[in-house]
Short mmCIF file of C-alpha atoms and ligand atoms in Angstrom, two decimals:
data_model
loop_
_atom_site.label_atom_id
_atom_site.label_comp_id
_atom_site.label_asym_id
_atom_site.label_seq_id
_atom_site.Cartn_x
_atom_site.Cartn_y
_atom_site.Cartn_z
CA MET A 1 25.58 -2.99 -13.66
CA SER A 2 22.67 -0.44 -12.69
CA MET A 3 19.75 1.30 -14.40
CA THR A 4 18.25 4.36 -13.19
CA LEU A 5 14.73 5.73 -14.41
CA ALA A 6 15.69 9.14 -15.50
CA PRO A 7 13.66 12.26 -13.83
CA MET A 8 11.20 13.66 -16.15
CA GLU A 9 9.34 16.68 -15.28
CA GLY A 10 5.46 16.48 -16.34
CA VAL A 11 6.05 12.64 -17.42
CA VAL A 12 7.64 10.69 -14.56
CA ASP A 13 5.52 11.22 -11.56
CA VAL A 14 4.88 8.85 -8.59
CA TYR A 15 2.37 6.84 -10.95
CA MET A 16 4.59 6.31 -13.71
CA ARG A 17 7.42 5.30 -11.42
CA ASP A 18 4.97 2.69 -9.64
CA ILE A 19 4.15 1.27 -12.99
CA LEU A 20 7.85 0.88 -14.63
CA THR A 21 9.46 -0.26 -11.53
CA LYS A 22 6.68 -2.95 -11.16
CA ILE A 23 7.76 -4.02 -14.72
CA GLY A 24 11.33 -4.51 -13.54
CA GLY A 25 14.90 -3.66 -14.61
CA PHE A 26 15.12 -0.35 -12.52
CA ASP A 27 17.70 -0.08 -9.58
CA LEU A 28 16.76 3.53 -8.81
CA CYS A 29 14.60 6.13 -9.44
CA VAL A 30 15.06 10.19 -9.55
CA SER A 31 11.98 12.55 -8.73
CA GLU A 32 10.98 15.32 -11.12
CA PHE A 33 13.20 18.46 -10.36
CA VAL A 34 11.88 20.50 -7.49
CA ARG A 35 12.65 24.23 -8.27
CA VAL A 36 14.37 25.96 -5.58
CA SER A 37 14.38 29.81 -5.88
CA ASN A 38 14.50 32.18 -2.94
CA SER A 39 12.36 30.47 -0.06
CA VAL A 40 12.29 27.01 1.89
CA LEU A 41 9.80 25.00 0.70
CA PRO A 42 7.35 23.41 2.96
CA VAL A 43 7.27 19.96 3.34
CA ALA A 44 4.08 19.43 1.52
CA VAL A 45 5.95 20.52 -1.84
CA TYR A 46 8.58 17.79 -1.35
CA HIS A 47 5.79 15.22 -0.58
CA LYS A 48 3.89 16.18 -3.78
CA TYR A 49 7.17 15.61 -5.98
CA CYS A 50 8.08 12.57 -4.01
CA PRO A 51 5.15 10.68 -2.48
CA GLU A 52 7.47 7.91 -1.54
CA LEU A 53 9.05 9.97 0.99
CA LYS A 54 5.80 8.86 3.10
CA THR A 55 6.71 5.10 2.51
CA GLY A 56 10.39 4.86 3.10
CA GLY A 57 11.67 6.43 -0.24
CA ARG A 58 10.58 3.69 -2.16
CA THR A 59 8.28 2.91 -4.92
CA PRO A 60 5.73 0.09 -4.05
CA ALA A 61 7.91 -2.52 -6.19
CA GLY A 62 10.70 -1.46 -3.54
CA VAL A 63 12.95 0.70 -5.71
CA PRO A 64 14.63 3.72 -4.25
CA VAL A 65 13.35 7.32 -5.26
CA HIS A 66 15.98 10.10 -4.86
CA VAL A 67 14.89 13.67 -4.55
CA GLN A 68 16.24 16.03 -7.14
CA LEU A 69 16.59 19.53 -6.44
CA MET A 70 17.23 22.71 -8.91
CA GLY A 71 18.56 25.99 -8.18
CA GLY A 72 21.40 28.27 -8.41
CA GLU A 73 22.06 29.61 -5.00
CA PRO A 74 24.30 27.27 -2.47
CA GLN A 75 22.67 28.94 0.73
CA ILE A 76 18.85 28.41 -0.15
CA LEU A 77 19.74 25.19 -1.66
CA ALA A 78 21.32 23.84 1.43
CA GLU A 79 18.42 25.16 3.45
CA ASN A 80 16.17 23.05 1.19
CA ALA A 81 18.21 20.19 1.32
CA GLU A 82 17.94 20.39 5.20
CA VAL A 83 14.07 20.00 5.20
CA VAL A 84 14.64 17.02 2.41
CA GLY A 85 17.14 15.51 4.63
CA SER A 86 14.89 15.33 7.53
CA LEU A 87 12.20 13.65 5.58
CA GLY A 88 14.41 10.33 5.05
CA PRO A 89 15.11 10.37 1.63
CA LEU A 90 17.32 7.80 0.07
CA GLY A 91 18.99 10.30 -1.79
CA VAL A 92 19.37 13.74 -2.87
CA ASP A 93 20.36 14.91 -6.61
CA LEU A 94 21.18 18.19 -8.09
CA ASN A 95 20.06 18.99 -11.31
CA PHE A 96 22.62 20.99 -13.65
CA GLY A 97 21.21 20.03 -17.07
CA CYS A 98 17.71 21.65 -17.25
CA PRO A 99 17.45 23.49 -20.80
CA ALA A 100 14.15 25.30 -20.09
CA LYS A 101 14.62 29.17 -21.24
CA THR A 102 12.79 30.37 -17.75
CA VAL A 103 14.89 28.02 -15.53
CA ASN A 104 18.29 29.06 -17.40
CA ARG A 105 17.14 32.66 -17.51
CA ARG A 106 16.51 32.68 -13.69
CA ASP A 107 20.19 31.27 -13.50
CA ALA A 108 19.62 27.36 -12.71
CA GLY A 109 19.90 24.20 -14.59
CA ALA A 110 22.22 24.02 -17.30
CA SER A 111 23.09 27.59 -17.30
CA LEU A 112 25.34 26.85 -14.17
CA LEU A 113 27.59 24.72 -16.56
CA ARG A 114 29.42 27.67 -17.59
CA PHE A 115 30.89 28.20 -13.87
CA PRO A 116 32.63 25.08 -12.53
CA HIS A 117 33.22 26.90 -9.11
CA ARG A 118 29.53 27.46 -8.78
CA LEU A 119 28.76 23.59 -9.34
CA HIS A 120 31.27 23.04 -6.75
CA ASP A 121 29.80 25.59 -4.10
CA ILE A 122 26.12 24.15 -4.71
CA VAL A 123 27.32 20.58 -4.10
CA SER A 124 29.42 21.20 -1.59
CA ALA A 125 26.88 23.23 0.33
CA VAL A 126 23.86 20.65 0.03
CA ARG A 127 26.50 17.78 0.89
CA LYS A 128 27.20 19.60 4.32
CA ALA A 129 23.28 20.14 4.61
CA VAL A 130 22.04 16.39 4.92
CA PRO A 131 23.16 13.95 7.18
CA ALA A 132 26.23 12.01 6.05
CA GLU A 133 24.32 8.56 5.31
CA ILE A 134 22.27 10.38 2.72
CA PRO A 135 24.13 10.19 -0.68
CA VAL A 136 24.03 13.54 -2.49
CA SER A 137 24.59 13.26 -6.32
CA ALA A 138 24.32 15.39 -9.58
CA LYS A 139 23.22 15.22 -12.94
CA MET A 140 24.88 17.60 -15.70
CA ARG A 141 24.86 17.93 -19.50
CA LEU A 142 28.51 18.13 -21.54
CA GLY A 143 27.94 22.00 -21.30
CA PHE A 144 26.03 24.89 -22.04
CA GLU A 145 26.77 26.09 -25.60
CA ASP A 146 30.07 24.07 -25.92
CA LYS A 147 31.50 21.21 -24.46
CA ILE A 148 34.88 23.04 -23.42
CA LEU A 149 34.31 22.61 -19.41
CA TYR A 150 33.00 19.35 -19.48
CA LEU A 151 35.89 17.61 -17.54
CA GLU A 152 36.23 20.71 -15.47
CA ASN A 153 32.39 20.50 -14.55
CA ALA A 154 32.80 16.79 -13.53
CA LEU A 155 35.73 17.04 -11.45
CA ALA A 156 34.28 20.12 -9.61
CA ILE A 157 31.34 18.10 -8.76
CA GLU A 158 33.45 14.92 -7.57
CA GLU A 159 35.67 17.27 -5.75
CA ALA A 160 32.76 18.86 -3.63
CA GLY A 161 31.57 15.48 -2.37
CA ALA A 162 29.14 14.12 -5.09
CA VAL A 163 29.02 10.35 -4.64
CA LYS A 164 27.78 9.85 -8.31
CA LEU A 165 27.73 12.00 -11.51
CA THR A 166 25.10 11.26 -14.35
CA VAL A 167 26.12 12.83 -17.53
CA HIS A 168 23.23 13.38 -20.18
CA ALA A 169 25.76 13.23 -23.09
CA ARG A 170 24.71 16.62 -24.80
CA THR A 171 25.19 20.60 -24.55
CA LYS A 172 22.06 22.55 -23.52
CA LEU A 173 22.18 23.91 -27.09
CA GLU A 174 22.20 20.27 -28.47
CA GLY A 175 18.64 20.01 -26.85
CA TYR A 176 17.23 16.47 -27.15
CA ARG A 177 18.40 16.00 -30.87
CA ALA A 178 20.38 12.93 -31.63
CA PRO A 179 22.98 11.58 -31.32
CA ALA A 180 23.73 11.86 -27.85
CA HIS A 181 27.92 12.02 -27.52
CA TRP A 182 28.67 8.83 -25.58
CA GLU A 183 32.22 9.25 -26.66
CA TYR A 184 32.57 12.23 -24.07
CA LEU A 185 31.68 9.56 -21.32
CA ALA A 186 35.02 7.40 -21.19
CA PRO A 187 37.35 10.58 -20.56
CA ILE A 188 35.04 11.72 -17.62
CA ARG A 189 34.76 8.18 -16.24
CA GLU A 190 38.54 7.83 -16.45
CA ALA A 191 39.13 11.25 -14.84
CA LEU A 192 36.52 10.56 -11.92
CA THR A 193 36.95 8.27 -9.18
CA ILE A 194 32.97 8.09 -8.36
CA PRO A 195 30.65 6.25 -10.76
CA VAL A 196 29.73 7.85 -13.87
CA VAL A 197 26.09 7.08 -15.08
CA ALA A 198 25.72 7.16 -18.68
CA ASN A 199 22.36 8.96 -20.20
CA GLY A 200 21.13 9.96 -23.51
CA GLU A 201 19.49 8.10 -26.58
CA ILE A 202 19.13 4.91 -25.24
CA TRP A 203 15.95 3.51 -27.01
CA THR A 204 16.42 -0.13 -27.38
CA PRO A 205 18.63 -3.04 -25.94
CA GLU A 206 20.87 -2.44 -29.10
CA ASP A 207 21.63 1.26 -28.20
CA TYR A 208 22.46 0.11 -24.62
CA LEU A 209 24.89 -2.13 -25.83
CA ALA A 210 26.47 0.31 -28.19
CA CYS A 211 26.58 3.16 -25.31
CA LYS A 212 28.15 0.48 -22.99
CA GLU A 213 30.94 -0.20 -25.73
CA VAL A 214 31.47 3.28 -26.60
CA SER A 215 31.48 5.00 -22.84
CA GLY A 216 32.98 1.83 -20.80
CA CYS A 217 30.18 2.79 -18.39
CA THR A 218 28.56 0.06 -16.06
CA ASP A 219 25.84 2.48 -14.93
CA PHE A 220 23.02 3.65 -17.07
CA MET A 221 20.16 5.95 -17.06
CA ILE A 222 17.02 5.88 -19.33
CA GLY A 223 14.42 8.60 -19.81
CA ARG A 224 12.10 8.92 -23.06
CA GLY A 225 13.21 5.21 -24.09
CA ALA A 226 11.64 3.96 -20.84
CA ILE A 227 8.35 5.78 -21.68
CA ALA A 228 8.36 4.68 -25.44
CA ARG A 229 9.08 1.00 -24.59
CA PRO A 230 8.21 0.14 -20.90
CA SER A 231 9.78 -3.13 -21.09
CA LEU A 232 13.11 -1.87 -22.13
CA ALA A 233 14.85 -2.00 -18.70
CA LEU A 234 13.61 -5.54 -18.26
CA GLU A 235 14.90 -6.55 -21.79
CA ILE A 236 18.36 -5.06 -20.93
CA ALA A 237 18.47 -6.78 -17.54
CA GLN A 238 16.98 -10.21 -18.65
CA LEU A 239 18.25 -11.35 -22.04
CA ASP A 240 15.01 -13.41 -22.66
CA ALA A 241 12.62 -10.90 -21.88
CA GLU A 242 10.97 -9.43 -24.75
CA LYS A 243 9.37 -6.22 -25.92
CA PHE A 244 6.03 -5.84 -24.64
CA PRO A 245 3.24 -6.57 -27.18
CA TRP A 246 0.91 -3.95 -27.72
CA SER A 247 -2.04 -5.52 -25.90
CA GLU A 248 0.27 -5.02 -22.82
CA ILE A 249 0.74 -1.39 -23.53
CA LEU A 250 -2.96 -0.91 -23.46
CA ALA A 251 -3.41 -2.64 -20.08
CA LEU A 252 -0.70 -0.30 -18.81
CA LEU A 253 -2.39 2.88 -20.12
CA VAL A 254 -5.57 1.62 -18.55
CA GLN A 255 -3.54 1.12 -15.16
CA TYR A 256 -1.93 4.56 -15.45
CA ASN A 257 -5.44 6.25 -15.82
CA THR A 258 -6.58 4.49 -12.86
CA LEU A 259 -3.66 5.53 -10.90
CA LEU A 260 -3.99 9.33 -12.27
CA GLY A 261 -7.19 9.45 -10.23
CA GLY A 262 -5.23 10.50 -7.48
CA MET A 263 -3.81 13.74 -9.32
CA ASP A 264 -5.56 17.03 -9.23
CA GLY A 265 -6.96 18.55 -12.23
CA SER A 266 -8.77 16.66 -15.28
CA LEU A 267 -6.54 18.86 -17.53
CA ARG A 268 -3.16 17.81 -16.02
CA ARG A 269 -4.33 14.22 -15.93
CA ALA A 270 -5.02 14.31 -19.77
CA GLY A 271 -1.56 15.88 -20.26
CA ARG A 272 -0.04 13.06 -18.38
CA LEU A 273 -1.66 10.41 -20.55
CA LYS A 274 -1.00 12.43 -23.81
CA GLN A 275 2.60 12.72 -22.90
CA TRP A 276 2.87 8.95 -22.62
CA ILE A 277 0.61 8.28 -25.56
CA LYS A 278 3.04 10.67 -27.81
CA LEU A 279 6.13 8.92 -26.57
CA LEU A 280 4.80 5.33 -27.37
CA GLY A 281 4.10 6.48 -30.52
CA ARG A 282 7.96 6.22 -31.35
CA THR A 283 8.09 2.48 -30.68
CA TYR A 284 4.47 1.10 -31.02
CA GLU A 285 2.99 2.21 -34.66
CA PRO A 286 -0.68 2.08 -33.24
CA CYS A 287 0.22 4.89 -30.97
CA SER A 288 1.03 7.17 -33.58
CA ASP A 289 -2.45 7.26 -34.89
CA LEU A 290 -3.79 7.12 -31.38
CA PHE A 291 -1.87 10.37 -30.54
CA ILE A 292 -3.39 12.06 -33.80
CA SER A 293 -7.02 11.31 -32.84
CA ILE A 294 -6.75 12.22 -28.99
CA ARG A 295 -4.20 15.28 -29.12
CA ARG A 296 -6.78 17.72 -28.83
CA PHE A 297 -8.79 16.06 -26.01
CA GLN A 298 -8.84 17.44 -22.49
CA ASP A 299 -10.66 14.81 -20.67
CA PRO A 300 -8.79 11.81 -19.60
CA ALA A 301 -12.31 9.71 -20.07
CA GLU A 302 -12.52 10.69 -23.71
CA ILE A 303 -8.73 9.94 -24.19
CA MET A 304 -9.33 6.42 -22.53
CA ALA A 305 -12.66 5.79 -24.63
CA VAL A 306 -10.39 5.78 -27.83
CA VAL A 307 -7.55 3.87 -26.23
CA LYS A 308 -10.14 1.15 -25.21
CA SER A 309 -11.90 1.18 -28.35
CA ILE A 310 -8.74 0.36 -30.10
CA SER A 311 -8.14 -2.57 -27.42
CA THR A 312 -11.46 -4.17 -28.39
CA GLY A 313 -10.66 -3.83 -32.18
C1 FMN B 401 9.86 15.81 -20.73
C2 FMN B 401 11.21 15.70 -20.08
C3 FMN B 401 11.31 16.05 -18.79
C4 FMN B 401 12.64 16.09 -18.00
N1 FMN B 401 12.71 16.63 -16.84
C5 FMN B 401 13.81 16.36 -15.91
C6 FMN B 401 14.00 16.72 -14.86
O1 FMN B 401 12.96 17.06 -14.16
N2 FMN B 401 15.32 16.48 -14.32
C7 FMN B 401 16.35 16.14 -14.81
O2 FMN B 401 17.50 16.21 -14.32
N3 FMN B 401 16.46 16.01 -16.43
C8 FMN B 401 15.02 16.06 -16.76
N4 FMN B 401 14.89 15.54 -18.26
C9 FMN B 401 16.17 14.95 -18.97
C10 FMN B 401 16.20 13.16 -18.67
O3 FMN B 401 16.33 13.15 -17.42
C11 FMN B 401 17.33 12.83 -19.30
O4 FMN B 401 18.40 13.33 -19.19
C12 FMN B 401 17.15 13.00 -21.15
O5 FMN B 401 15.79 12.86 -21.40
C13 FMN B 401 17.97 12.18 -21.92
O6 FMN B 401 18.00 10.85 -21.72
P1 FMN B 401 16.81 9.93 -22.63
O7 FMN B 401 17.48 10.09 -23.97
O8 FMN B 401 17.05 8.55 -22.35
O9 FMN B 401 15.75 10.31 -22.45
C14 FMN B 401 13.87 15.49 -18.82
C15 FMN B 401 13.42 15.40 -20.27
C16 FMN B 401 12.29 15.16 -20.67
C17 FMN B 401 12.35 14.82 -22.09
#
């Protein structure tokens, strides 16, 4: 069994990866996507999205972090992958799932799921551009507007040399709405020889068991569930682990705010805190009220003052 922390742009940054991998239960992380358009990005960009590249490609807890690229052009993606490859990553992942309008309009992310041959060409070009010992993997949704091409897409990705495929079990059109269609994962797993990682709508240990049962997968990725319930991966890995109490969550928020001190821009830092508090509200009652009272704040100090007032009663 393996558990991966999902890439989440604007949420799962180097600090969140540090905090969650220290809690435990994760075997792998994937960076926020690095958008590749029509130029070769400087090394500084890759170090910004994945500062772990400077420390052997692992979080302080020792969990590997793979670098995720997103784009639509095989050649320029390959040139960028070559740069990433020279920075000693422990893996490169390709994003074929992003539903954002701006991204899809510019022909990247989930819009590529309409063209299996393009997925193939991208994976193949990136595979050739990085040293053989660096694994190249991909992450896809079940389709763009419908699921007709889901198997064809998965097979194209495998055929092009990916060592692993993560499937977010929804189409682009289905966005992030429940349910995730775990029943589509079993046929993909049966058709492919590479590991298929199940992703989508795992919020509790019970959801994990249900996903495992329906999909038959042994590898999993959790995103929003891990942010909303920071002990989730640990609870899944260790049967005797329990959901963190609210006091522990408050301590984590304080820790995250301290780490965020390394990020430029107080508005950005405030945004990250708000994103986490909002998602925590899905599993921790006090956070729903907390989010309502801080949602207009633009200063991390203001947000933390409210958080701390709750911790002291
Ligand atoms: C705010 C947000 C940002 C995301 N950013 C990325 C990303 O950078 N790369 C990617 O492949 N998927 C991204 N995703 C998709 C997640 O990795 C994951 O596939 C999705 O949230 C479903 O899993 P979950 O139900 O466990 O959250 C993002 C999702 C959210 C909600």
